[in-house]
Short mmCIF file of C-alpha atoms in Angstrom, two decimals:
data_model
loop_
_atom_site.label_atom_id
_atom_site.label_comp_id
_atom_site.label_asym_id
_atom_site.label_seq_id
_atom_site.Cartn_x
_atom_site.Cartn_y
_atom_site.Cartn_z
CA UNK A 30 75.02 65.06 56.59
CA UNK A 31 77.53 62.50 55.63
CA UNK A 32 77.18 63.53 51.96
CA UNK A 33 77.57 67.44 53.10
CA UNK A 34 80.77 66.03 54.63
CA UNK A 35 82.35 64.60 51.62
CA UNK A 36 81.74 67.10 49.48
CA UNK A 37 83.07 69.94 52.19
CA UNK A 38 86.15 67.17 52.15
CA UNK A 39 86.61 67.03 48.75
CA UNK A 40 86.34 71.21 48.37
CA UNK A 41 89.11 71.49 51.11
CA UNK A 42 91.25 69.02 49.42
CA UNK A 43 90.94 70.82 46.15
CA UNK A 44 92.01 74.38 47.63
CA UNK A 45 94.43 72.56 49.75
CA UNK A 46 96.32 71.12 46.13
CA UNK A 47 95.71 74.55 44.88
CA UNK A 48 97.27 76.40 47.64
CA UNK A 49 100.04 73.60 47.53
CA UNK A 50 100.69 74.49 43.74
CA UNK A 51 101.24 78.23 44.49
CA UNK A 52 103.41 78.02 46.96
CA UNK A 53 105.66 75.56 44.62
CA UNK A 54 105.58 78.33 41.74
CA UNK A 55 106.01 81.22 43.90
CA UNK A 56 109.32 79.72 45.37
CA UNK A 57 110.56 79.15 42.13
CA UNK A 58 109.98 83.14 41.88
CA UNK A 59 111.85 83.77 44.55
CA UNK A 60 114.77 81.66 43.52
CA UNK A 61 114.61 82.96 40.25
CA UNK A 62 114.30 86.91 41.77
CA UNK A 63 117.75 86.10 44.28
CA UNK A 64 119.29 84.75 41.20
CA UNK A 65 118.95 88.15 39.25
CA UNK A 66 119.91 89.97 42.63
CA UNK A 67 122.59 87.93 43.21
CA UNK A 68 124.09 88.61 39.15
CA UNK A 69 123.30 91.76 39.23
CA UNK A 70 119.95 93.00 37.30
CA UNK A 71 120.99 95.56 35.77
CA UNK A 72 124.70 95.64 36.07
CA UNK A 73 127.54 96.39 33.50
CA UNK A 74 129.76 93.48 32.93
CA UNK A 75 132.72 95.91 34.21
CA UNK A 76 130.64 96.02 37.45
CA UNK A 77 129.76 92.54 37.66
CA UNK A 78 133.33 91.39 36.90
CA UNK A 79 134.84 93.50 39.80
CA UNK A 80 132.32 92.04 42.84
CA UNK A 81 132.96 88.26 41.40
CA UNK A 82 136.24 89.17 41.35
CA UNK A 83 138.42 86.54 43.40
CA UNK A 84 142.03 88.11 43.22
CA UNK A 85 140.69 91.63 44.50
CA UNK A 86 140.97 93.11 47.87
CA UNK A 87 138.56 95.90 49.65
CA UNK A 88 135.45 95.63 46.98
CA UNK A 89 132.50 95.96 49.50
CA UNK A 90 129.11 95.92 47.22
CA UNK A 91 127.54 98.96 44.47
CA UNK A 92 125.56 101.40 46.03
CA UNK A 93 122.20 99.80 44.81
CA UNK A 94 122.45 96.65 46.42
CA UNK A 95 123.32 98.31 49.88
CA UNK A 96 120.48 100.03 50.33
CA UNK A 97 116.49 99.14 50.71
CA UNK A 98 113.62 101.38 51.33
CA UNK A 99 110.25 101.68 51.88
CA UNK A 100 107.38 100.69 48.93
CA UNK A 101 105.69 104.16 48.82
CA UNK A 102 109.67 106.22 47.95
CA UNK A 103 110.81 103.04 45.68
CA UNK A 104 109.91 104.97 42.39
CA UNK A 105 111.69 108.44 43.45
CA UNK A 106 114.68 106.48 44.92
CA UNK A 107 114.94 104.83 41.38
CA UNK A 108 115.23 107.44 39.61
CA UNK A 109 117.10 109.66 42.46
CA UNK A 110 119.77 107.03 41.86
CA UNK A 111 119.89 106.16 38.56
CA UNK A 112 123.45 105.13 36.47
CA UNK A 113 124.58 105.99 40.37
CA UNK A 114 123.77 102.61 41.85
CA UNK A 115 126.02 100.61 39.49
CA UNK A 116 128.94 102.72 41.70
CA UNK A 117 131.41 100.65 43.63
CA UNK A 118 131.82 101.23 47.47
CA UNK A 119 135.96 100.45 48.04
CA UNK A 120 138.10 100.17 51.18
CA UNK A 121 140.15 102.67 50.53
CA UNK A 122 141.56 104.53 47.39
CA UNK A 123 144.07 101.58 46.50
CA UNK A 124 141.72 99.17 46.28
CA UNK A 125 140.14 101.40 43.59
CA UNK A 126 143.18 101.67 41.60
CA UNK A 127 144.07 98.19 41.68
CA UNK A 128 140.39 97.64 40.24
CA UNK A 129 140.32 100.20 37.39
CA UNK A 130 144.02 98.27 36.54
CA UNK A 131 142.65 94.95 36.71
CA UNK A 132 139.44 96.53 34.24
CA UNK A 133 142.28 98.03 32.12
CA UNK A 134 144.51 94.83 31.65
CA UNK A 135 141.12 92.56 31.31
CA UNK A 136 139.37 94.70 28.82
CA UNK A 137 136.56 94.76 30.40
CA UNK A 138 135.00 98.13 30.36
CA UNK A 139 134.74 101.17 32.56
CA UNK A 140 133.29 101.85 36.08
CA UNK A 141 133.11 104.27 38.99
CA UNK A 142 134.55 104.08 42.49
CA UNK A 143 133.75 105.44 45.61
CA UNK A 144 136.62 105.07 48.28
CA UNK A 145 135.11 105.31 51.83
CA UNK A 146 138.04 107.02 53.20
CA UNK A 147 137.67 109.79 50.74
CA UNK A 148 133.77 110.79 50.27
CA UNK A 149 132.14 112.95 52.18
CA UNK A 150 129.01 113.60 53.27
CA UNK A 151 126.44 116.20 51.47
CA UNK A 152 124.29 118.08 53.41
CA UNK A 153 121.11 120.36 52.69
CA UNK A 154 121.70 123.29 54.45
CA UNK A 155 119.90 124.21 57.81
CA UNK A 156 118.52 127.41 55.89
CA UNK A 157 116.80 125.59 53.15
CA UNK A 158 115.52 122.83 55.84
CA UNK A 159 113.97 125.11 57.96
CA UNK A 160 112.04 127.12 55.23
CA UNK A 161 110.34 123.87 54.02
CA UNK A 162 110.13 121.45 56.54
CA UNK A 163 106.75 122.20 57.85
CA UNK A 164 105.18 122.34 54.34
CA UNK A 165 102.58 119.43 53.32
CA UNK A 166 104.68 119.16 50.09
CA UNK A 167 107.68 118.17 51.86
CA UNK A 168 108.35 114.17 52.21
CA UNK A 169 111.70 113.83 53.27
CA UNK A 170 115.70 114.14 52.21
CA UNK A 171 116.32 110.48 50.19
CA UNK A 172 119.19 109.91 52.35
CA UNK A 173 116.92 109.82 55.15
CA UNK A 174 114.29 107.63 54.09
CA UNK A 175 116.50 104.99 52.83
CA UNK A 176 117.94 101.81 55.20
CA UNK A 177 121.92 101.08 54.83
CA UNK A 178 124.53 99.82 57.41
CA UNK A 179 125.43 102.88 59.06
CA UNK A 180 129.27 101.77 57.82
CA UNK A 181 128.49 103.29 54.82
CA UNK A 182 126.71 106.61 55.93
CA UNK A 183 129.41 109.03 53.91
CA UNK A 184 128.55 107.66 51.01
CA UNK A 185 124.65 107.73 50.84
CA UNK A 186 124.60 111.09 52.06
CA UNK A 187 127.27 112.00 49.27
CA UNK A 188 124.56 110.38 46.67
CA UNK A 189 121.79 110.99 48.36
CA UNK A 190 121.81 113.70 51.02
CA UNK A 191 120.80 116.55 48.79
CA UNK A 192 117.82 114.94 47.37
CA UNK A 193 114.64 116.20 48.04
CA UNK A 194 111.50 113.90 47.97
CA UNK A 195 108.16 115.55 47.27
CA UNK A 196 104.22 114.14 47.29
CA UNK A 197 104.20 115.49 43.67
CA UNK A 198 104.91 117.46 40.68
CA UNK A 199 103.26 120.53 41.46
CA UNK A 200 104.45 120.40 45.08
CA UNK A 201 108.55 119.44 43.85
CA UNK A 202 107.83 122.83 41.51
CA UNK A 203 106.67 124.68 44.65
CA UNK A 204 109.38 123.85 46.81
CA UNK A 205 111.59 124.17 44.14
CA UNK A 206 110.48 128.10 44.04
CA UNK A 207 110.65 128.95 47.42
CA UNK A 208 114.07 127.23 47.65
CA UNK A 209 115.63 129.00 44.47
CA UNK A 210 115.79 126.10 42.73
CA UNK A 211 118.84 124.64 45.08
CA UNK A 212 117.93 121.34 45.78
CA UNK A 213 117.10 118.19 43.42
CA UNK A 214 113.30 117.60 43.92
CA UNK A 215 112.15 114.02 43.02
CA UNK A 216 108.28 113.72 43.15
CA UNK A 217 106.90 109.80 44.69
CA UNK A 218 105.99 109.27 41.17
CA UNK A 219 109.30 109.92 39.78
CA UNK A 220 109.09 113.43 38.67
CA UNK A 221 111.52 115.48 38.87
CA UNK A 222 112.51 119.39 39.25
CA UNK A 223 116.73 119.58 38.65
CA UNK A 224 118.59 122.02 40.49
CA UNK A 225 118.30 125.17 38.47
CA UNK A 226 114.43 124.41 38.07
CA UNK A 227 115.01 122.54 34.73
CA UNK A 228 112.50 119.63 34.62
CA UNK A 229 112.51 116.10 33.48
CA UNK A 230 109.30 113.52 33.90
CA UNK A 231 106.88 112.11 31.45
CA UNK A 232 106.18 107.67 31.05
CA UNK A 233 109.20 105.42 32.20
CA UNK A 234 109.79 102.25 30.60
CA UNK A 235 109.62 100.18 33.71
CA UNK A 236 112.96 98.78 33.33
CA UNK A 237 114.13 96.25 36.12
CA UNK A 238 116.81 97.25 38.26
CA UNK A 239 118.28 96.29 42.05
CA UNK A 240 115.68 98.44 43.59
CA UNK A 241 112.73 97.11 41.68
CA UNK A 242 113.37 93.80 42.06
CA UNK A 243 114.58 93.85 46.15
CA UNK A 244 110.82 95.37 46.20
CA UNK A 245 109.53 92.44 44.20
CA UNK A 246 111.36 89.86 46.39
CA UNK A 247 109.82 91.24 49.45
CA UNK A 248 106.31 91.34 48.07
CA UNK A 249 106.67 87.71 46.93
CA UNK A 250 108.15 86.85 50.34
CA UNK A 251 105.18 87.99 51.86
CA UNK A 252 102.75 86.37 49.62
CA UNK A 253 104.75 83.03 50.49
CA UNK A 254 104.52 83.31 53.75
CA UNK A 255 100.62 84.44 53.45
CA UNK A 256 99.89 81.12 51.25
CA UNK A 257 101.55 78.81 53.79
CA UNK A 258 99.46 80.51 56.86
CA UNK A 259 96.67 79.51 54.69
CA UNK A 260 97.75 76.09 54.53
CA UNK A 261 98.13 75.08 58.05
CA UNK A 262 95.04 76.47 58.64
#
């Protein structure tokens, strides 16, 4: 019995070292994963240069790193977004112009603006709404599945308001019909039927970007937290 002990002792000791070891590498993950949040993934230099900015006033975030969503939507949100969330949310419209002049006299590139007091919210209409929100095909508008501080609610449904989200590619190209091709239709996969009914899909390089990695974070989080309940026990 003694002998079962000691060996059941020396087993639990083992995992317990193991268990130890992950946790130690997968919070040097997370470090590593806030560190490319914090500098920006996949960020211009123009972009990154305006939000480290210390002399400039009314620079709230880029549109990326303002919103989060849901695992299952990450893909279509990706690609619903693109170039898009490298745009800067400003204050107001001077704070944009005292950017692009502060990009101009630095040399440091171009970038896009969005002044809160100036965008305004994009809308599918009621029309198109009501003739497909019952189908199986239908997911959800992006602006609606996404999470943002309700500060900023003009501009996500300016980027993100007329977006469509399907289950797939044959169900984006069915909506897509019995819409007339009026909405953007991003499938969960990433497909996705243009306005017009032009389409563009096919392999991604899996590049990383803010959405991908906020994703990652979480998982890794998780998996953390999972570990030490292990642990204790």
């Amino acid at each position: 019995r003694i002998k079962n002990e000691k060996s059941k002792k020396i087993m639990l000791t083992n995992d317990y070292s193991k268990h130890d070891q992950d946790i130690i590498s997968i919070r040097h993950k997370i470090d590593n994963l806030k560190r490319e949040i914090e500098n920006g993934v996949d960020m211009p230099n123009s972009v990154r240069s305006i939000l480290k900015s210390t002399s400039l006033t009314g620079i709230h975030n880029t549109i990326g790193n303002i919103i989060s969503i849901d695992d299952k939507y990450a893909k279509a949100l990706n690609v619903a977004i693109s170039a898009n969330k490298n745009y800067i949310i400003t204050t107001d419209e001077e704070s944009a112009k005292k950017a692009i002049n502060y990009l101009k006299d630095n040399h440091l590139g171009r970038a896009t603006f969005f002044p809160m007091t100036v965008i305004k919210e994009r809308y599918v209409d009621y029309e198109t709404l009501s003739i497909i929100r019952n189908s199986t095909d239908f997911v959800g508008v992006m602006s609606d599945l996404v999470s943002y501080n309700r500060q900023y609610e003009a501009i996500i449904k300016n980027q993100l308001g007329t977006v469509l989200v399907a289950t797939n590619l044959d169900a984006a190209t069915r909506l897509s019909h019995l819409i007339n091709s009026r909405y953007k239709i991003v499938s969960l996969s990433g497909d996705v039927v243009n306005v017009g009914g032009s389409m563009t899909g096919g392999s991604t390089y899996q590049t990383k970007s803010i959405i991908t990695t906020k994703q990652e974070l979480r998982h890794t989080e998780d998996k953390e937290q999972l570990l030490k309940q292990e642990l204790v026990e």
